[in-house]
Short mmCIF file of C-alpha atoms in Angstrom, two decimals:
data_model
loop_
_atom_site.label_atom_id
_atom_site.label_comp_id
_atom_site.label_asym_id
_atom_site.label_seq_id
_atom_site.Cartn_x
_atom_site.Cartn_y
_atom_site.Cartn_z
CA UNK A 14 126.34 143.39 166.48
CA UNK A 15 126.93 144.23 162.84
CA UNK A 16 125.77 140.76 161.90
CA UNK A 17 122.56 141.21 163.89
CA UNK A 18 121.88 144.55 162.24
CA UNK A 19 122.50 143.05 158.83
CA UNK A 20 120.14 140.14 159.50
CA UNK A 21 117.52 142.54 160.82
CA UNK A 22 117.68 144.69 157.69
CA UNK A 23 117.44 141.57 155.53
CA UNK A 24 114.42 140.27 157.41
CA UNK A 25 112.72 143.66 157.23
CA UNK A 26 113.23 143.70 153.47
CA UNK A 27 111.99 140.17 153.15
CA UNK A 28 108.90 140.16 155.35
CA UNK A 29 107.87 143.74 156.05
CA UNK A 30 108.62 145.75 152.94
CA UNK A 31 105.75 145.33 150.40
CA UNK A 32 106.64 143.49 147.23
CA UNK A 33 105.67 146.36 144.98
CA UNK A 34 108.12 148.58 146.87
CA UNK A 35 110.94 146.09 146.37
CA UNK A 36 109.87 145.73 142.76
CA UNK A 37 110.17 149.51 142.35
CA UNK A 38 113.64 149.37 143.90
CA UNK A 39 114.71 146.71 141.41
CA UNK A 40 113.24 148.73 138.55
CA UNK A 41 115.14 151.79 139.74
CA UNK A 42 118.37 149.83 139.60
CA UNK A 43 117.51 148.61 136.10
CA UNK A 44 116.62 152.17 135.06
CA UNK A 45 119.86 153.68 136.39
CA UNK A 46 122.02 151.06 134.69
CA UNK A 47 119.80 150.49 131.66
CA UNK A 48 122.48 151.34 129.13
CA UNK A 49 125.12 148.79 130.26
CA UNK A 50 122.41 146.21 130.98
CA UNK A 51 120.90 146.65 127.53
CA UNK A 52 124.33 146.47 125.90
CA UNK A 53 125.11 143.32 127.82
CA UNK A 54 121.82 141.66 126.93
CA UNK A 55 122.29 142.56 123.29
CA UNK A 56 125.76 141.11 123.31
CA UNK A 57 124.51 137.89 124.85
CA UNK A 58 121.70 137.63 122.33
CA UNK A 59 124.06 138.18 119.38
CA UNK A 60 126.55 135.65 120.70
CA UNK A 61 123.88 132.99 121.23
CA UNK A 62 122.25 133.68 117.85
CA UNK A 63 125.60 133.44 116.09
CA UNK A 64 126.37 130.19 117.87
CA UNK A 65 122.97 128.79 116.91
CA UNK A 66 123.31 129.78 113.26
CA UNK A 67 126.56 127.87 113.01
CA UNK A 68 124.88 124.69 114.22
CA UNK A 69 121.90 124.75 111.78
CA UNK A 70 122.43 122.79 108.57
CA UNK A 71 121.08 124.06 105.21
CA UNK A 72 118.50 121.27 105.16
CA UNK A 73 117.32 122.12 108.67
CA UNK A 74 117.23 125.80 107.72
CA UNK A 75 115.04 125.00 104.71
CA UNK A 76 112.67 122.98 106.87
CA UNK A 77 112.51 125.72 109.48
CA UNK A 78 111.85 128.32 106.81
CA UNK A 79 109.00 126.25 105.38
CA UNK A 80 107.53 125.66 108.82
CA UNK A 81 107.78 129.38 109.50
CA UNK A 82 105.93 130.12 106.26
CA UNK A 83 103.16 127.67 107.20
CA UNK A 84 102.83 129.25 110.62
CA UNK A 85 102.57 132.69 109.04
CA UNK A 86 99.81 131.45 106.71
CA UNK A 87 97.93 129.83 109.58
CA UNK A 88 98.32 133.00 111.61
CA UNK A 89 96.96 135.14 108.77
CA UNK A 90 93.97 132.80 108.35
CA UNK A 91 93.23 132.83 112.05
CA UNK A 92 93.50 136.59 112.11
CA UNK A 93 90.98 136.89 109.30
CA UNK A 94 88.62 134.41 110.96
CA UNK A 95 88.90 136.36 114.18
CA UNK A 96 88.02 139.56 112.35
CA UNK A 97 84.99 137.92 110.79
CA UNK A 98 83.90 136.49 114.11
CA UNK A 99 84.23 139.91 115.75
CA UNK A 100 82.21 141.50 112.99
CA UNK A 101 79.52 138.87 113.35
CA UNK A 102 79.42 139.22 117.12
CA UNK A 103 79.05 142.96 116.75
CA UNK A 104 76.17 142.59 114.33
CA UNK A 105 74.43 139.98 116.42
CA UNK A 106 74.78 142.06 119.54
CA UNK A 107 73.12 145.01 117.83
CA UNK A 108 70.42 142.74 116.49
CA UNK A 109 69.63 141.29 119.86
CA UNK A 110 69.26 144.64 121.56
CA UNK A 111 66.38 145.56 119.30
CA UNK A 112 63.20 145.97 121.25
CA UNK A 113 61.28 142.72 121.40
CA UNK A 114 64.15 140.44 120.45
CA UNK A 115 65.68 140.14 123.91
CA UNK A 116 64.23 136.66 124.37
CA UNK A 117 65.29 135.44 120.96
CA UNK A 118 68.63 133.84 120.27
CA UNK A 119 69.99 134.73 116.84
CA UNK A 120 71.87 131.89 115.15
CA UNK A 121 74.08 133.23 112.36
CA UNK A 122 74.35 131.09 109.26
CA UNK A 123 75.98 131.29 105.86
CA UNK A 124 74.11 130.59 102.65
CA UNK A 125 75.60 127.49 101.12
CA UNK A 126 73.34 127.26 98.11
CA UNK A 127 70.68 129.51 96.66
CA UNK A 128 67.94 128.06 94.53
CA UNK A 129 64.67 129.40 93.20
CA UNK A 130 62.75 130.61 96.22
CA UNK A 131 64.87 128.45 98.52
CA UNK A 132 68.14 128.70 100.42
CA UNK A 133 70.40 126.10 101.95
CA UNK A 134 72.23 127.27 105.08
CA UNK A 135 75.11 125.73 107.07
CA UNK A 136 73.33 125.50 110.42
CA UNK A 137 71.04 122.65 111.38
CA UNK A 138 69.84 120.54 114.24
CA UNK A 139 73.21 120.72 115.95
CA UNK A 140 72.76 124.49 116.30
CA UNK A 141 69.18 124.28 117.55
CA UNK A 142 67.55 125.17 114.23
CA UNK A 143 63.99 123.81 113.90
CA UNK A 144 61.25 123.79 111.28
CA UNK A 145 59.07 126.88 111.33
CA UNK A 146 61.67 129.29 112.77
CA UNK A 147 61.87 132.67 111.12
CA UNK A 148 64.93 133.56 109.10
CA UNK A 149 66.13 137.13 108.79
CA UNK A 150 68.66 138.78 106.55
CA UNK A 151 72.05 139.71 108.01
CA UNK A 152 73.97 142.45 106.27
CA UNK A 153 76.75 144.84 107.27
CA UNK A 154 74.84 147.99 106.57
CA UNK A 155 71.80 149.38 108.36
CA UNK A 156 71.13 146.73 110.92
CA UNK A 157 67.77 148.23 111.65
CA UNK A 158 66.74 147.26 108.13
CA UNK A 159 67.11 143.53 108.71
CA UNK A 160 63.95 141.81 107.58
CA UNK A 161 62.27 138.44 107.61
CA UNK A 162 63.02 136.59 104.40
CA UNK A 163 61.44 133.21 105.05
CA UNK A 164 61.07 130.25 107.37
CA UNK A 165 62.97 127.04 107.96
CA UNK A 166 61.30 124.23 106.02
CA UNK A 167 63.65 121.28 106.50
CA UNK A 168 66.38 120.58 109.02
CA UNK A 169 69.37 118.23 108.84
CA UNK A 170 72.09 117.60 111.36
CA UNK A 171 74.40 120.36 110.13
CA UNK A 172 72.27 122.23 107.63
CA UNK A 173 68.78 123.39 106.82
CA UNK A 174 66.58 124.54 103.97
CA UNK A 175 64.87 127.89 104.12
CA UNK A 176 61.73 128.53 102.16
CA UNK A 177 61.76 132.14 101.05
CA UNK A 178 58.63 134.27 101.31
CA UNK A 179 58.50 134.29 97.48
CA UNK A 180 57.91 130.51 97.39
CA UNK A 181 54.30 129.63 96.51
CA UNK A 182 54.29 127.02 99.26
CA UNK A 183 55.40 129.53 101.89
CA UNK A 184 52.68 131.15 103.97
CA UNK A 185 53.63 133.78 106.56
CA UNK A 186 51.12 135.54 108.82
CA UNK A 187 51.51 139.26 108.12
CA UNK A 188 49.94 142.62 108.78
CA UNK A 189 50.01 145.71 106.59
CA UNK A 190 50.91 149.14 107.93
CA UNK A 191 48.86 150.06 110.96
CA UNK A 192 45.98 147.81 110.04
CA UNK A 193 45.00 145.42 112.78
CA UNK A 194 43.97 142.71 110.32
CA UNK A 195 45.69 139.40 110.26
CA UNK A 196 46.52 138.19 106.74
CA UNK A 197 48.54 135.39 105.24
CA UNK A 198 51.18 136.20 102.61
CA UNK A 199 52.04 133.59 99.94
CA UNK A 200 54.83 133.56 97.42
CA UNK A 201 54.17 134.05 93.70
CA UNK A 202 57.24 132.19 92.51
CA UNK A 203 58.52 135.18 90.50
CA UNK A 204 60.50 136.88 93.22
CA UNK A 205 57.46 138.53 94.79
CA UNK A 206 54.63 137.50 97.11
CA UNK A 207 50.90 138.19 97.36
CA UNK A 208 48.35 138.68 100.05
CA UNK A 209 45.08 137.08 98.90
CA UNK A 210 41.49 137.58 100.04
CA UNK A 211 41.86 141.12 101.34
CA UNK A 212 38.48 142.88 100.93
CA UNK A 213 38.48 146.14 99.02
CA UNK A 214 36.98 147.83 102.04
CA UNK A 215 40.39 147.60 103.65
CA UNK A 216 42.46 150.72 103.10
CA UNK A 217 45.71 149.54 101.50
CA UNK A 218 47.93 151.38 99.05
CA UNK A 219 51.21 151.00 97.25
CA UNK A 220 54.20 151.57 99.48
CA UNK A 221 52.62 150.27 102.69
CA UNK A 222 54.97 148.20 104.84
CA UNK A 223 54.24 144.52 105.34
CA UNK A 224 55.23 143.04 108.70
CA UNK A 225 55.71 139.39 109.62
CA UNK A 226 53.30 138.94 112.49
CA UNK A 227 54.28 137.92 116.01
CA UNK A 228 54.08 134.15 116.46
CA UNK A 229 54.48 132.53 119.82
CA UNK A 230 57.61 130.44 119.92
CA UNK A 231 58.92 131.81 116.61
CA UNK A 232 58.86 135.61 116.62
CA UNK A 233 58.33 137.88 119.61
CA UNK A 234 57.71 141.11 117.75
CA UNK A 235 56.50 142.11 114.25
CA UNK A 236 59.38 142.57 111.83
CA UNK A 237 59.34 144.07 108.41
CA UNK A 238 59.33 141.61 105.54
CA UNK A 239 58.28 143.53 102.44
CA UNK A 240 56.36 146.44 101.00
CA UNK A 241 53.31 146.71 98.80
CA UNK A 242 54.54 147.00 95.22
CA UNK A 243 51.13 146.96 93.58
CA UNK A 244 47.58 147.06 94.85
CA UNK A 245 44.60 146.85 92.44
CA UNK A 246 41.29 145.13 92.26
CA UNK A 247 41.47 141.45 91.50
CA UNK A 248 40.34 140.82 87.92
CA UNK A 249 38.72 137.52 88.86
CA UNK A 250 37.10 138.77 92.05
CA UNK A 251 36.52 142.54 92.12
CA UNK A 252 35.57 142.45 95.78
CA UNK A 253 39.13 141.77 96.88
CA UNK A 254 42.51 143.35 96.32
CA UNK A 255 45.24 141.83 94.14
CA UNK A 256 48.24 142.76 96.27
CA UNK A 257 51.77 142.21 95.10
CA UNK A 258 54.47 142.39 97.80
CA UNK A 259 58.13 143.02 97.08
CA UNK A 260 60.73 141.84 99.64
CA UNK A 261 62.63 144.78 101.10
CA UNK A 262 65.83 142.74 101.10
CA UNK A 263 67.73 141.96 97.90
CA UNK A 264 67.67 138.18 98.17
CA UNK A 265 69.99 137.67 95.22
CA UNK A 266 72.95 139.38 96.91
CA UNK A 267 72.46 137.91 100.37
CA UNK A 268 75.29 135.77 101.78
CA UNK A 269 74.51 135.64 105.49
CA UNK A 270 71.27 135.09 107.37
CA UNK A 271 70.24 134.69 110.97
CA UNK A 272 67.78 132.13 112.29
CA UNK A 273 65.69 133.47 115.17
CA UNK A 274 65.63 130.77 117.77
CA UNK A 275 63.70 131.13 121.04
CA UNK A 276 66.21 131.50 123.87
CA UNK A 277 64.74 128.59 125.81
CA UNK A 278 65.54 126.11 123.00
CA UNK A 279 68.97 124.45 123.29
CA UNK B 19 139.53 147.75 153.04
CA UNK B 20 139.09 150.05 150.09
CA UNK B 21 135.37 150.60 150.14
CA UNK B 22 135.13 152.72 147.01
CA UNK B 23 136.91 150.06 144.97
CA UNK B 24 134.68 147.48 146.61
CA UNK B 25 131.54 149.41 145.58
CA UNK B 26 132.73 149.76 142.01
CA UNK B 27 133.67 146.08 141.92
CA UNK B 28 130.30 144.75 143.09
CA UNK B 29 128.38 147.13 140.82
CA UNK B 30 130.39 146.03 137.81
CA UNK B 31 129.96 142.41 138.85
CA UNK B 32 126.17 142.81 139.18
CA UNK B 33 125.92 144.43 135.74
CA UNK B 34 128.05 141.70 134.20
CA UNK B 35 126.00 139.06 136.00
CA UNK B 36 122.75 140.42 134.57
CA UNK B 37 124.03 140.77 131.04
CA UNK B 38 127.21 139.62 129.31
CA UNK B 39 127.96 136.68 131.59
CA UNK B 40 125.20 134.86 129.70
CA UNK B 41 127.73 134.33 126.91
CA UNK B 42 129.53 131.88 129.19
CA UNK B 43 126.36 129.86 129.84
CA UNK B 44 126.69 126.15 129.11
CA UNK B 45 123.51 124.54 127.81
CA UNK B 46 120.71 126.08 129.88
CA UNK B 47 120.73 129.86 130.39
CA UNK B 48 120.86 129.35 134.19
CA UNK B 49 124.16 127.45 134.07
CA UNK B 50 126.52 130.39 134.20
CA UNK B 51 129.06 131.52 136.76
CA UNK B 52 127.82 133.60 139.68
CA UNK B 53 130.28 136.49 139.97
CA UNK B 54 128.70 137.76 143.17
CA UNK B 55 129.16 134.36 144.80
CA UNK B 56 132.83 134.42 143.83
CA UNK B 57 133.17 137.90 145.32
CA UNK B 58 131.43 136.75 148.50
CA UNK B 59 133.93 133.94 149.04
CA UNK B 60 136.85 136.20 148.16
CA UNK B 61 135.97 138.86 150.70
CA UNK B 62 134.96 136.31 153.34
CA UNK B 63 138.36 134.62 153.23
CA UNK B 64 140.50 137.68 152.67
CA UNK B 65 138.98 140.32 154.94
CA UNK B 66 138.87 140.72 158.67
CA UNK B 67 135.68 139.70 160.42
CA UNK B 68 133.92 143.08 160.51
CA UNK B 69 134.76 143.94 156.91
CA UNK B 70 133.76 140.44 155.79
CA UNK B 71 130.33 140.71 157.42
CA UNK B 72 129.68 144.12 155.93
CA UNK B 73 130.91 143.03 152.51
CA UNK B 74 128.78 139.85 152.62
CA UNK B 75 125.59 141.74 153.37
CA UNK B 76 126.39 144.37 150.75
CA UNK B 77 127.02 141.74 148.07
CA UNK B 78 123.80 139.98 149.05
CA UNK B 79 121.87 143.24 148.80
CA UNK B 80 123.22 143.90 145.33
CA UNK B 81 122.47 140.31 144.33
CA UNK B 82 118.82 140.80 145.35
CA UNK B 83 118.69 144.15 143.59
CA UNK B 84 119.92 142.76 140.29
CA UNK B 85 117.83 139.59 140.41
CA UNK B 86 114.69 140.73 138.61
CA UNK B 87 113.49 137.11 138.19
CA UNK B 88 112.54 137.06 141.88
CA UNK B 89 110.80 140.32 142.87
CA UNK B 90 111.94 140.07 146.47
CA UNK B 91 114.62 141.78 148.49
CA UNK B 92 116.23 139.94 151.33
CA UNK B 93 116.72 136.24 150.56
CA UNK B 94 120.21 136.53 149.16
CA UNK B 95 121.14 139.33 151.52
CA UNK B 96 120.38 137.10 154.49
CA UNK B 97 121.94 133.97 153.05
CA UNK B 98 125.08 135.74 151.83
CA UNK B 99 125.43 137.57 155.16
CA UNK B 100 124.99 134.46 157.26
CA UNK B 101 127.26 132.13 155.30
CA UNK B 102 129.76 134.89 154.60
CA UNK B 103 130.14 135.46 158.31
CA UNK B 104 130.51 131.73 158.97
CA UNK B 105 133.13 131.35 156.24
CA UNK B 106 135.02 134.34 157.52
CA UNK B 107 135.14 132.85 161.01
CA UNK B 108 136.13 129.47 159.63
CA UNK B 109 138.90 130.90 157.46
CA UNK B 110 140.60 132.20 160.59
CA UNK B 111 141.28 128.57 161.44
CA UNK B 112 141.38 126.94 158.02
CA UNK B 113 143.24 129.11 155.55
CA UNK B 114 141.65 129.02 152.13
CA UNK B 115 144.64 129.66 149.90
CA UNK B 116 145.05 126.82 147.48
CA UNK B 117 142.93 126.60 144.39
CA UNK B 118 141.33 123.34 145.45
CA UNK B 119 140.34 124.87 148.78
CA UNK B 120 138.92 127.90 147.02
CA UNK B 121 137.04 125.60 144.62
CA UNK B 122 135.47 123.69 147.50
CA UNK B 123 134.66 126.86 149.41
CA UNK B 124 132.87 128.43 146.44
CA UNK B 125 130.99 125.21 145.70
CA UNK B 126 129.86 124.77 149.29
CA UNK B 127 128.89 128.42 149.68
CA UNK B 128 126.97 128.32 146.40
CA UNK B 129 124.92 125.30 147.40
CA UNK B 130 124.23 126.61 150.91
CA UNK B 131 123.28 130.14 149.86
CA UNK B 132 121.06 128.81 147.05
CA UNK B 133 119.31 126.50 149.49
CA UNK B 134 118.72 129.15 152.12
CA UNK B 135 117.59 131.72 149.54
CA UNK B 136 115.06 129.29 148.09
CA UNK B 137 113.79 128.45 151.56
CA UNK B 138 113.34 132.13 152.40
CA UNK B 139 111.55 132.75 149.08
CA UNK B 140 109.26 129.82 149.85
CA UNK B 141 108.48 131.19 153.31
CA UNK B 142 107.58 134.55 151.81
CA UNK B 143 105.71 133.52 148.66
CA UNK B 144 104.59 129.93 149.40
CA UNK B 145 105.96 128.91 146.00
CA UNK B 146 109.28 127.35 145.09
CA UNK B 147 111.03 126.42 141.87
CA UNK B 148 113.37 123.46 142.12
CA UNK B 149 116.09 124.14 139.62
CA UNK B 150 119.18 121.90 139.64
CA UNK B 151 121.05 124.54 137.68
CA UNK B 152 120.77 126.99 140.57
CA UNK B 153 121.43 124.45 143.30
CA UNK B 154 124.35 122.59 141.78
CA UNK B 155 125.52 123.42 138.27
CA UNK B 156 125.85 127.13 138.79
CA UNK B 157 127.89 126.76 142.03
CA UNK B 158 130.03 124.14 140.31
CA UNK B 159 130.69 126.41 137.35
CA UNK B 160 131.45 129.33 139.71
CA UNK B 161 133.79 127.14 141.73
CA UNK B 162 135.67 126.15 138.60
CA UNK B 163 136.08 129.73 137.45
CA UNK B 164 136.40 131.48 140.80
CA UNK B 165 139.96 130.65 141.83
CA UNK B 166 141.21 132.16 138.55
CA UNK B 167 139.39 135.40 139.29
CA UNK B 168 140.84 135.73 142.79
CA UNK B 169 144.08 137.14 141.40
CA UNK B 170 142.62 140.06 139.40
CA UNK B 171 140.17 140.81 142.21
CA UNK B 172 143.02 140.80 144.69
CA UNK B 173 145.00 143.12 142.45
CA UNK B 174 142.07 145.55 142.18
CA UNK B 175 141.42 145.55 145.89
CA UNK B 176 145.11 145.42 146.80
CA UNK B 177 144.32 142.40 148.91
CA UNK B 178 146.54 139.39 148.52
CA UNK B 179 145.74 137.50 151.74
CA UNK B 180 144.14 137.78 155.12
CA UNK B 181 145.74 140.43 157.26
CA UNK B 182 149.03 142.07 156.38
CA UNK B 183 152.24 140.42 155.37
CA UNK B 184 151.19 138.85 152.08
CA UNK B 185 152.47 140.11 148.79
CA UNK B 186 151.45 139.56 145.20
CA UNK B 187 154.81 137.94 144.44
CA UNK B 188 154.33 135.45 147.25
CA UNK B 189 150.78 134.72 146.12
CA UNK B 190 151.96 134.02 142.56
CA UNK B 191 154.79 131.84 143.71
CA UNK B 192 152.45 129.85 145.91
CA UNK B 193 150.26 129.07 142.88
#
């Protein structure tokens, strides 16, 4: 009879009592006897460590130490890369939630080389970068101040060239302030740009914001690109304005950019 | 049967089993003597039937309680209870006194209880870990060490053989 009762209790524990309840019971045992259990585990660990130390030769110890150092370096590098990746993800997430950019896919890129009015970035065809796509600045501070700095002019497999808006060969459709007039901005080659052939009847003044216009397939919403630095009558043609535009972003100190790729492009 | 001494003995054995006995491990951490198995065989061969059954189930319960690797209660309780009862009945006919007999008894009990425990765990969780250390090496190690522990255990429990009429002096002389 005692045997039957014992088997019954065992079967109840095994099949009927929930596993978290039995887990709690085991934890209670470990909690009640934690001091002797901890002392025993510590003793075992010390004994095994001591035994292992006696079997490691000086040469093996040196090799292990070096390997440990290499692992620590690799770990530190990976940690830093992870931090940078997190920071980039955070910035890109904020960028994408801006109104109008939901259907754009930002492709972050690092500036590899900076020339006069031109940048070379480390993203190319492999990342879906194509000629004509708008390139914006990417800085840590004031994400809302990211601006268009140029367009992609040449694409390679793993890199691309970006023509800045200050390049004389770069022409970006823009609008000024609240004016509903479509204009084309060209670079001057001296770190600024100009908007030619704007009649003097148009009300434009220094300080007005210049926006890169919406372009189907390249930019879904107007984005700031510069501001009017100077606006006076053209000496050669008094009927039009001589407008000098200054980029709002300090191109000389830029290290990261983002290429705005339409989300449908792979 | 001195139940208070029995309770202290199995508690101490379970604490030692969870901790310091790892010092005696050979090679893999699992290849260490199973003190609770040794106690199971001791009480199965030395106690009367009723006491042996009760002791077997109690040792099995404590074995489940202290085995945090498997978050289940019941497998070892059932296997220890079943095989403890069988060994107790068998030892009425075949006296397990000599060291070789004790060695074989511990080895056999270790293999059988490990097998039944694993089967019960599989039935409950649908997963099983085949570990030769648990099924063979650990019972072998326990069988090698067990007969030497029978004497101090017998001294603590004041049990030197099945029933009355055995004395420590006679047990020592027999060895």
